PDB file of C-alpha atoms in Angstrom:
ATOM      1  CA  ASP A 298     -11.277   5.186   6.543  1.00 60.00           C
ATOM      2  CA  LYS A 299     -12.340   6.302   9.971  1.00 69.00           C
ATOM      3  CA  ALA A 300      -9.885   8.435  11.908  1.00 78.00           C
ATOM      4  CA  PRO A 301      -8.187   6.555  14.728  1.00 84.00           C
ATOM      5  CA  VAL A 302      -9.589   7.125  18.198  1.00 91.00           C
ATOM      6  CA  GLN A 303      -7.457   7.216  21.329  1.00 94.00           C
ATOM      7  CA  VAL A 304      -8.667   4.578  23.775  1.00 94.00           C
ATOM      8  CA  THR A 305      -7.695   4.168  27.440  1.00 95.00           C
ATOM      9  CA  VAL A 306      -8.280   0.779  29.032  1.00 94.00           C
ATOM     10  CA  PRO A 307      -8.261   0.707  32.846  1.00 93.00           C
ATOM     11  CA  VAL A 308      -5.784  -1.757  34.299  1.00 90.00           C
ATOM     12  CA  SER A 309      -6.135  -2.846  37.927  1.00 83.00           C
ATOM     13  CA  LYS A 310      -2.915  -2.382  39.823  1.00 74.00           C
ATOM     14  CA  GLY A 311      -1.217  -4.054  42.741  1.00 70.00           C
ATOM     15  CA  ASP A 312      -0.263  -2.182  45.876  1.00 66.00           C
ATOM     16  CA  ASP A 313       3.047  -0.918  44.549  1.00 67.00           C
ATOM     17  CA  SER A 314       1.098   1.479  42.265  1.00 72.00           C
ATOM     18  CA  GLU A 315       4.019   1.873  39.866  1.00 85.00           C
ATOM     19  CA  PRO A 316       2.805   1.690  36.242  1.00 91.00           C
ATOM     20  CA  ASN A 317       3.736  -1.620  34.606  1.00 94.00           C
ATOM     21  CA  TYR A 318       5.295  -0.851  31.213  1.00 96.00           C
ATOM     22  CA  GLY A 319       5.066  -4.499  30.194  1.00 96.00           C
ATOM     23  CA  VAL A 320       1.272  -4.222  29.821  1.00 96.00           C
ATOM     24  CA  VAL A 321       0.183  -4.109  26.178  1.00 97.00           C
ATOM     25  CA  VAL A 322      -2.895  -4.422  24.000  1.00 97.00           C
ATOM     26  CA  PHE A 323      -3.374  -7.347  21.638  1.00 97.00           C
ATOM     27  CA  ALA A 324      -5.873  -7.138  18.771  1.00 95.00           C
ATOM     28  CA  VAL A 325      -7.854 -10.368  18.434  1.00 96.00           C
ATOM     29  CA  ASP A 326      -9.237 -11.305  15.008  1.00 93.00           C
ATOM     30  CA  GLU A 327     -12.296 -13.436  14.194  1.00 93.00           C
ATOM     31  CA  ASP A 328     -10.219 -16.607  14.266  1.00 95.00           C
ATOM     32  CA  GLY A 329      -8.809 -15.793  17.682  1.00 94.00           C
ATOM     33  CA  ASN A 330      -5.367 -14.851  16.383  1.00 96.00           C
ATOM     34  CA  GLU A 331      -3.723 -12.275  18.620  1.00 96.00           C
ATOM     35  CA  THR A 332      -1.393  -9.535  17.395  1.00 95.00           C
ATOM     36  CA  VAL A 333       0.317  -7.065  19.679  1.00 96.00           C
ATOM     37  CA  ILE A 334      -0.419  -3.391  18.939  1.00 96.00           C
ATOM     38  CA  PRO A 335       3.131  -2.056  19.296  1.00 96.00           C
ATOM     39  CA  LYS A 336       2.218   1.644  19.422  1.00 97.00           C
ATOM     40  CA  CYS A 337       0.466   1.431  22.764  1.00 97.00           C
ATOM     41  CA  THR A 338       1.616   3.020  25.998  1.00 97.00           C
ATOM     42  CA  VAL A 339       0.893   3.039  29.708  1.00 96.00           C
ATOM     43  CA  ASP A 340      -0.224   6.259  31.422  1.00 94.00           C
ATOM     44  CA  ASP A 341       0.851   7.522  34.853  1.00 92.00           C
ATOM     45  CA  ASP A 342      -2.017   5.622  36.465  1.00 91.00           C
ATOM     46  CA  GLY A 343      -0.926   2.352  34.867  1.00 92.00           C
ATOM     47  CA  ASN A 344      -3.789   2.240  32.352  1.00 94.00           C
ATOM     48  CA  VAL A 345      -3.013   1.184  28.806  1.00 96.00           C
ATOM     49  CA  VAL A 346      -3.550   3.694  25.971  1.00 97.00           C
ATOM     50  CA  PHE A 347      -3.721   2.936  22.253  1.00 96.00           C
ATOM     51  CA  GLU A 348      -5.295   4.106  18.993  1.00 94.00           C
ATOM     52  CA  ALA A 349      -8.105   2.092  17.444  1.00 90.00           C
ATOM     53  CA  THR A 350      -9.791   2.385  14.048  1.00 86.00           C
ATOM     54  CA  GLY A 351     -13.281   0.916  13.706  1.00 83.00           C
ATOM     55  CA  ASN A 352     -14.369  -2.033  15.824  1.00 87.00           C
ATOM     56  CA  VAL A 353     -11.587  -4.004  17.421  1.00 88.00           C
ATOM     57  CA  VAL A 354     -11.574  -6.865  19.909  1.00 94.00           C
ATOM     58  CA  ILE A 355      -8.724  -6.467  22.348  1.00 95.00           C
ATOM     59  CA  LYS A 356      -6.992  -8.293  25.128  1.00 96.00           C
ATOM     60  CA  VAL A 357      -4.753  -6.583  27.703  1.00 96.00           C
ATOM     61  CA  VAL A 358      -1.735  -8.652  28.773  1.00 95.00           C
ATOM     62  CA  ASP A 359       1.541  -8.229  30.635  1.00 96.00           C
ATOM     63  CA  ASN A 360       3.796  -9.284  27.773  1.00 96.00           C
ATOM     64  CA  ALA A 361       7.240  -8.289  29.108  1.00 96.00           C
ATOM     65  CA  LYS A 362       9.949 -10.859  28.502  1.00 95.00           C
ATOM     66  CA  ASP A 363      12.504 -11.846  31.094  1.00 94.00           C
ATOM     67  CA  MET A 364      16.008 -11.091  29.843  1.00 96.00           C
ATOM     68  CA  PRO A 365      18.602 -13.085  31.804  1.00 95.00           C
ATOM     69  CA  ASP A 366      21.510 -10.813  30.862  1.00 97.00           C
ATOM     70  CA  VAL A 367      19.881  -7.686  32.357  1.00 97.00           C
ATOM     71  CA  THR A 368      20.801  -6.980  35.972  1.00 97.00           C
ATOM     72  CA  ASP A 369      19.559  -4.312  38.383  1.00 96.00           C
ATOM     73  CA  ALA A 370      22.852  -2.498  37.843  1.00 96.00           C
ATOM     74  CA  ASP A 371      21.957  -1.779  34.186  1.00 97.00           C
ATOM     75  CA  TRP A 372      20.505   1.711  33.708  1.00 96.00           C
ATOM     76  CA  PHE A 373      17.836   0.312  31.376  1.00 96.00           C
ATOM     77  CA  ALA A 374      16.674  -2.499  33.701  1.00 96.00           C
ATOM     78  CA  GLY A 375      12.963  -2.449  34.471  1.00 94.00           C
ATOM     79  CA  ASP A 376      10.782  -0.017  32.515  1.00 96.00           C
ATOM     80  CA  VAL A 377      12.846   0.210  29.309  1.00 97.00           C
ATOM     81  CA  VAL A 378      13.332  -3.546  28.939  1.00 97.00           C
ATOM     82  CA  ASP A 379       9.693  -4.270  29.875  1.00 97.00           C
ATOM     83  CA  PHE A 380       8.371  -1.665  27.422  1.00 98.00           C
ATOM     84  CA  ALA A 381      10.595  -2.778  24.540  1.00 97.00           C
ATOM     85  CA  THR A 382      10.222  -6.552  24.910  1.00 97.00           C
ATOM     86  CA  ALA A 383       6.465  -6.434  25.528  1.00 97.00           C
ATOM     87  CA  ARG A 384       5.899  -4.524  22.276  1.00 97.00           C
ATOM     88  CA  GLY A 385       8.622  -6.243  20.298  1.00 95.00           C
ATOM     89  CA  THR A 386      10.245  -2.890  19.437  1.00 94.00           C
ATOM     90  CA  VAL A 387      13.636  -4.179  20.591  1.00 94.00           C
ATOM     91  CA  ASN A 388      13.534  -7.946  20.889  1.00 91.00           C
ATOM     92  CA  GLY A 389      15.882 -10.372  22.533  1.00 91.00           C
ATOM     93  CA  VAL A 390      18.847 -11.693  20.585  1.00 93.00           C
ATOM     94  CA  ASP A 391      18.793 -15.473  20.062  1.00 94.00           C
ATOM     95  CA  MET A 392      21.624 -17.267  21.812  1.00 94.00           C
ATOM     96  CA  PRO A 393      23.092 -20.642  20.714  1.00 96.00           C
ATOM     97  CA  ASP A 394      21.545 -22.342  23.774  1.00 95.00           C
ATOM     98  CA  GLY A 395      18.027 -21.267  22.808  1.00 93.00           C
ATOM     99  CA  THR A 396      17.737 -18.409  25.325  1.00 93.00           C
ATOM    100  CA  LYS A 397      17.386 -14.742  24.417  1.00 94.00           C
ATOM    101  CA  GLU A 398      19.464 -11.831  25.628  1.00 97.00           C
ATOM    102  CA  PHE A 399      18.608  -8.123  25.551  1.00 97.00           C
ATOM    103  CA  GLN A 400      22.200  -7.035  24.858  1.00 97.00           C
ATOM    104  CA  GLY A 401      21.404  -3.453  25.786  1.00 98.00           C
ATOM    105  CA  TYR A 402      24.974  -2.262  25.295  1.00 97.00           C
ATOM    106  CA  GLY A 403      25.172  -3.875  21.854  1.00 97.00           C
ATOM    107  CA  ARG A 404      25.256  -1.927  18.619  1.00 96.00           C
ATOM    108  CA  THR A 405      22.249  -0.988  16.520  1.00 97.00           C
ATOM    109  CA  SER A 406      22.658  -0.902  12.750  1.00 98.00           C
ATOM    110  CA  ARG A 407      20.761   1.385  10.390  1.00 98.00           C
ATOM    111  CA  GLY A 408      19.011  -1.687   8.987  1.00 97.00           C
ATOM    112  CA  MET A 409      17.943  -2.762  12.467  1.00 97.00           C
ATOM    113  CA  PHE A 410      16.577   0.680  13.325  1.00 98.00           C
ATOM    114  CA  VAL A 411      14.521   1.035  10.137  1.00 98.00           C
ATOM    115  CA  ALA A 412      13.227  -2.516  10.711  1.00 96.00           C
ATOM    116  CA  MET A 413      12.074  -1.396  14.189  1.00 97.00           C
ATOM    117  CA  LEU A 414      10.044   1.464  12.682  1.00 98.00           C
ATOM    118  CA  HIS A 415       8.600  -0.976  10.120  1.00 97.00           C
ATOM    119  CA  ASN A 416       7.618  -3.282  13.011  1.00 95.00           C
ATOM    120  CA  LEU A 417       5.826  -0.406  14.746  1.00 96.00           C
ATOM    121  CA  GLU A 418       3.662  -0.081  11.617  1.00 95.00           C
ATOM    122  CA  MET A 419       2.968  -3.846  11.624  1.00 93.00           C
ATOM    123  CA  ASN A 420       5.269  -4.334   8.610  1.00 94.00           C
ATOM    124  CA  PRO A 421       3.323  -2.841   5.697  1.00 95.00           C
ATOM    125  CA  GLU A 422       4.453  -3.810   2.200  1.00 94.00           C
ATOM    126  CA  ALA A 423       5.861  -1.127  -0.046  1.00 92.00           C
ATOM    127  CA  ALA A 424       3.920  -0.558  -3.267  1.00 90.00           C
ATOM    128  CA  SER A 425       7.117  -0.841  -5.255  1.00 86.00           C
ATOM    129  CA  GLU A 426      10.166  -2.993  -4.723  1.00 81.00           C
ATOM    130  CA  ASP A 427      12.461  -0.112  -5.631  1.00 85.00           C
ATOM    131  CA  SER A 428      15.132   0.289  -3.020  1.00 90.00           C
ATOM    132  CA  LEU A 429      18.603   1.677  -2.648  1.00 94.00           C
ATOM    133  CA  ALA A 430      21.244  -0.095  -4.698  1.00 93.00           C
ATOM    134  CA  ASP A 431      23.193  -1.489  -1.765  1.00 97.00           C
ATOM    135  CA  VAL A 432      20.201  -3.251  -0.127  1.00 96.00           C
ATOM    136  CA  PRO A 433      20.503  -7.017  -0.758  1.00 95.00           C
ATOM    137  CA  GLU A 434      17.177  -8.545  -1.798  1.00 92.00           C
ATOM    138  CA  ASN A 435      17.385 -11.150   0.932  1.00 94.00           C
ATOM    139  CA  ALA A 436      18.427  -8.775   3.747  1.00 95.00           C
ATOM    140  CA  TYR A 437      16.179  -8.986   6.826  1.00 95.00           C
ATOM    141  CA  TYR A 438      15.673  -5.217   6.481  1.00 96.00           C
ATOM    142  CA  ALA A 439      14.948  -5.206   2.711  1.00 96.00           C
ATOM    143  CA  ASP A 440      11.150  -4.795   3.078  1.00 96.00           C
ATOM    144  CA  ALA A 441      11.613  -2.168   5.773  1.00 97.00           C
ATOM    145  CA  ALA A 442      14.049  -0.180   3.619  1.00 97.00           C
ATOM    146  CA  ALA A 443      11.720  -0.249   0.582  1.00 97.00           C
ATOM    147  CA  TRP A 444       8.796   0.931   2.762  1.00 97.00           C
ATOM    148  CA  ALA A 445      10.843   3.650   4.492  1.00 97.00           C
ATOM    149  CA  LEU A 446      12.200   4.926   1.163  1.00 97.00           C
ATOM    150  CA  GLU A 447       8.712   5.062  -0.338  1.00 96.00           C
ATOM    151  CA  GLU A 448       7.281   6.929   2.677  1.00 97.00           C
ATOM    152  CA  GLY A 449      10.120   9.462   2.841  1.00 96.00           C
ATOM    153  CA  ILE A 450      11.430   8.152   6.161  1.00 98.00           C
ATOM    154  CA  LEU A 451      14.678   7.044   4.519  1.00 97.00           C
ATOM    155  CA  SER A 452      16.529   9.109   1.924  1.00 95.00           C
ATOM    156  CA  GLY A 453      19.915   7.386   1.956  1.00 95.00           C
ATOM    157  CA  VAL A 454      23.524   8.407   2.427  1.00 94.00           C
ATOM    158  CA  ASP A 455      24.994  10.568  -0.348  1.00 93.00           C
ATOM    159  CA  MET A 456      27.876   8.917  -2.161  1.00 94.00           C
ATOM    160  CA  PRO A 457      30.670  10.792  -3.997  1.00 96.00           C
ATOM    161  CA  ASP A 458      29.310   9.606  -7.373  1.00 95.00           C
ATOM    162  CA  GLY A 459      25.916  11.210  -6.705  1.00 93.00           C
ATOM    163  CA  SER A 460      24.143   7.941  -5.858  1.00 94.00           C
ATOM    164  CA  LYS A 461      22.595   7.120  -2.500  1.00 95.00           C
ATOM    165  CA  GLN A 462      23.180   4.100  -0.309  1.00 97.00           C
ATOM    166  CA  PHE A 463      21.308   2.717   2.669  1.00 97.00           C
ATOM    167  CA  GLN A 464      24.397   1.317   4.420  1.00 97.00           C
ATOM    168  CA  GLY A 465      22.146  -0.996   6.437  1.00 98.00           C
ATOM    169  CA  GLY A 466      25.046  -2.671   8.211  1.00 97.00           C
ATOM    170  CA  ALA A 467      26.564   0.575   9.508  1.00 98.00           C
ATOM    171  CA  ASP A 468      25.925   1.685  13.087  1.00 98.00           C
ATOM    172  CA  VAL A 469      23.004   4.086  13.357  1.00 98.00           C
ATOM    173  CA  THR A 470      24.166   7.299  15.065  1.00 98.00           C
ATOM    174  CA  ARG A 471      22.121   9.209  17.608  1.00 97.00           C
ATOM    175  CA  GLU A 472      21.575  12.090  15.172  1.00 98.00           C
ATOM    176  CA  GLN A 473      20.453   9.647  12.461  1.00 98.00           C
ATOM    177  CA  VAL A 474      17.907   8.239  14.934  1.00 98.00           C
ATOM    178  CA  ALA A 475      16.583  11.796  15.386  1.00 98.00           C
ATOM    179  CA  VAL A 476      16.307  12.299  11.613  1.00 98.00           C
ATOM    180  CA  PHE A 477      14.533   8.958  11.063  1.00 98.00           C
ATOM    181  CA  LEU A 478      12.130   9.623  13.941  1.00 98.00           C
ATOM    182  CA  MET A 479      11.229  13.145  12.846  1.00 98.00           C
ATOM    183  CA  ARG A 480      10.404  11.873   9.349  1.00 98.00           C
ATOM    184  CA  TYR A 481       8.464   8.974  10.885  1.00 98.00           C
ATOM    185  CA  ALA A 482       6.517  11.457  13.051  1.00 98.00           C
ATOM    186  CA  GLN A 483       5.657  13.427   9.889  1.00 98.00           C
ATOM    187  CA  TYR A 484       4.536  10.188   8.228  1.00 97.00           C
ATOM    188  CA  LEU A 485       2.234   9.581  11.230  1.00 96.00           C
ATOM    189  CA  GLY A 486       0.790  13.092  10.920  1.00 95.00           C
ATOM    190  CA  MET A 487       2.235  14.282  14.228  1.00 96.00           C
ATOM    191  CA  ASP A 488       3.054  17.924  14.923  1.00 96.00           C
ATOM    192  CA  VAL A 489       6.805  18.300  14.451  1.00 98.00           C
ATOM    193  CA  SER A 490       7.038  22.063  14.882  1.00 98.00           C
ATOM    194  CA  ALA A 491       8.672  22.096  18.350  1.00 97.00           C
ATOM    195  CA  ARG A 492      12.312  23.195  18.434  1.00 98.00           C
ATOM    196  CA  ALA A 493      14.757  23.628  21.297  1.00 97.00           C
ATOM    197  CA  GLU A 494      18.142  25.245  21.630  1.00 94.00           C
ATOM    198  CA  ILE A 495      20.807  22.526  21.347  1.00 92.00           C
ATOM    199  CA  ASP A 496      22.842  23.981  24.212  1.00 92.00           C
ATOM    200  CA  PHE A 497      24.878  20.903  25.036  1.00 94.00           C
ATOM    201  CA  PRO A 498      28.677  21.108  25.473  1.00 95.00           C
ATOM    202  CA  ASP A 499      29.153  19.248  22.175  1.00 96.00           C
ATOM    203  CA  ALA A 500      26.374  20.992  20.223  1.00 95.00           C
ATOM    204  CA  SER A 501      28.864  21.897  17.478  1.00 96.00           C
ATOM    205  CA  GLU A 502      29.246  18.185  16.645  1.00 97.00           C
ATOM    206  CA  VAL A 503      25.691  17.873  15.287  1.00 97.00           C
ATOM    207  CA  SER A 504      25.904  17.456  11.496  1.00 97.00           C
ATOM    208  CA  PRO A 505      24.198  20.196   9.451  1.00 96.00           C
ATOM    209  CA  TYR A 506      21.635  17.778   7.959  1.00 96.00           C
ATOM    210  CA  ALA A 507      20.554  16.641  11.440  1.00 97.00           C
ATOM    211  CA  LYS A 508      20.339  20.017  13.263  1.00 97.00           C
ATOM    212  CA  ASP A 509      16.619  20.487  12.689  1.00 97.00           C
ATOM    213  CA  ALA A 510      15.742  16.937  13.700  1.00 98.00           C
ATOM    214  CA  MET A 511      18.008  17.001  16.754  1.00 97.00           C
ATOM    215  CA  SER A 512      16.442  20.313  17.849  1.00 98.00           C
ATOM    216  CA  TRP A 513      12.994  18.712  17.501  1.00 98.00           C
ATOM    217  CA  ALA A 514      14.107  15.574  19.368  1.00 98.00           C
ATOM    218  CA  VAL A 515      15.593  17.598  22.243  1.00 97.00           C
ATOM    219  CA  ALA A 516      12.461  19.776  22.440  1.00 97.00           C
ATOM    220  CA  ASN A 517      10.357  16.654  22.902  1.00 97.00           C
ATOM    221  CA  GLY A 518      12.712  15.041  25.415  1.00 97.00           C
ATOM    222  CA  LEU A 519      13.615  12.153  23.094  1.00 97.00           C
ATOM    223  CA  PHE A 520      17.290  12.876  23.718  1.00 96.00           C
ATOM    224  CA  THR A 521      18.739  14.197  26.950  1.00 92.00           C
ATOM    225  CA  GLY A 522      22.357  14.908  27.720  1.00 90.00           C
ATOM    226  CA  ASP A 523      24.690  12.315  29.195  1.00 90.00           C
ATOM    227  CA  ASP A 524      24.140  11.996  32.975  1.00 88.00           C
ATOM    228  CA  VAL A 525      27.819  12.627  33.693  1.00 90.00           C
ATOM    229  CA  THR A 526      29.172  14.879  30.925  1.00 93.00           C
ATOM    230  CA  GLY A 527      25.952  16.553  29.788  1.00 93.00           C
ATOM    231  CA  GLU A 528      26.962  15.792  26.202  1.00 96.00           C
ATOM    232  CA  LEU A 529      24.565  14.842  23.423  1.00 95.00           C
ATOM    233  CA  ASN A 530      27.091  12.614  21.591  1.00 96.00           C
ATOM    234  CA  PRO A 531      25.250  13.065  18.276  1.00 97.00           C
ATOM    235  CA  THR A 532      27.657  11.107  16.083  1.00 97.00           C
ATOM    236  CA  ASP A 533      28.092   8.169  18.456  1.00 97.00           C
ATOM    237  CA  GLY A 534      26.442   4.873  17.682  1.00 97.00           C
ATOM    238  CA  ALA A 535      23.128   4.354  19.483  1.00 97.00           C
ATOM    239  CA  ALA A 536      23.239   1.206  21.632  1.00 97.00           C
ATOM    240  CA  ARG A 537      20.235  -1.122  21.673  1.00 97.00           C
ATOM    241  CA  ALA A 538      19.070   0.089  25.098  1.00 98.00           C
ATOM    242  CA  GLU A 539      19.398   3.739  24.017  1.00 97.00           C
ATOM    243  CA  VAL A 540      17.260   3.029  20.956  1.00 98.00           C
ATOM    244  CA  ALA A 541      14.731   1.188  23.141  1.00 98.00           C
ATOM    245  CA  THR A 542      14.557   4.232  25.434  1.00 97.00           C
ATOM    246  CA  VAL A 543      14.129   6.738  22.597  1.00 98.00           C
ATOM    247  CA  LEU A 544      11.387   4.598  20.999  1.00 98.00           C
ATOM    248  CA  MET A 545       9.606   4.382  24.377  1.00 98.00           C
ATOM    249  CA  ARG A 546       9.727   8.174  24.697  1.00 98.00           C
ATOM    250  CA  PHE A 547       8.540   8.529  21.093  1.00 98.00           C
ATOM    251  CA  ILE A 548       5.513   6.253  21.602  1.00 98.00           C
ATOM    252  CA  ASN A 549       4.657   8.191  24.772  1.00 96.00           C
ATOM    253  CA  LEU A 550       4.959  11.432  22.769  1.00 96.00           C
ATOM    254  CA  MET A 551       2.256  10.152  20.392  1.00 95.00           C
ATOM    255  CA  TYR A 552      -0.222  10.317  23.268  1.00 94.00           C
ATOM    256  CA  ALA A 553       1.121  13.404  25.037  1.00 87.00           C
TER     257      ALA A 553
END
């Protein structure tokens, strides 16, 4: 296999000169089928940046989806929603009337988060179907969990009887997001050596197993303290918009 090459595609901009985070790269196959390349970003000049292996036909498109439930008052309106919906990292939630909502304040389960990482990799199949005992075969995250377990991104939650469970329906906490992302970065071959002092008011709340990953995540700006309290809130559930923001920062980190 050839090593991936970082490619920058110039994008002409309007007069407002703000980068448009809804711009993405689609790979086009011989039959004209188009697939979004989710791990692409937009640089400060508004050009789109992605990694390519071998020859690839591409198309650059503004693929951001309009989310009717997002208003200008929401902290994640604009860049975060555009970035997430254009790449399909955090999609809209189907409503009974056929519309989609972003539901940025909604919860994110562990199953949902691992499925997002699986999506970023274009949903590779795991070599084995082995998974953790509590993953139902028909769960939407079953393939993602098997892949993540095989690649060392998921290790499972220790149970009193010595077994491990995925607990896919449980809320993913902010420190668990850090752990998953650091392992995912290692899987991608990224340098994960950076560490920062976790000098937030609630630093003592970070669980021992997550300290290393949280230190790495803070060093790389994936997590910042709460705007008001300055707290890291490591054991709180990560809302959908928070996850979308962290994944946007992570993808940008790949090209930093």
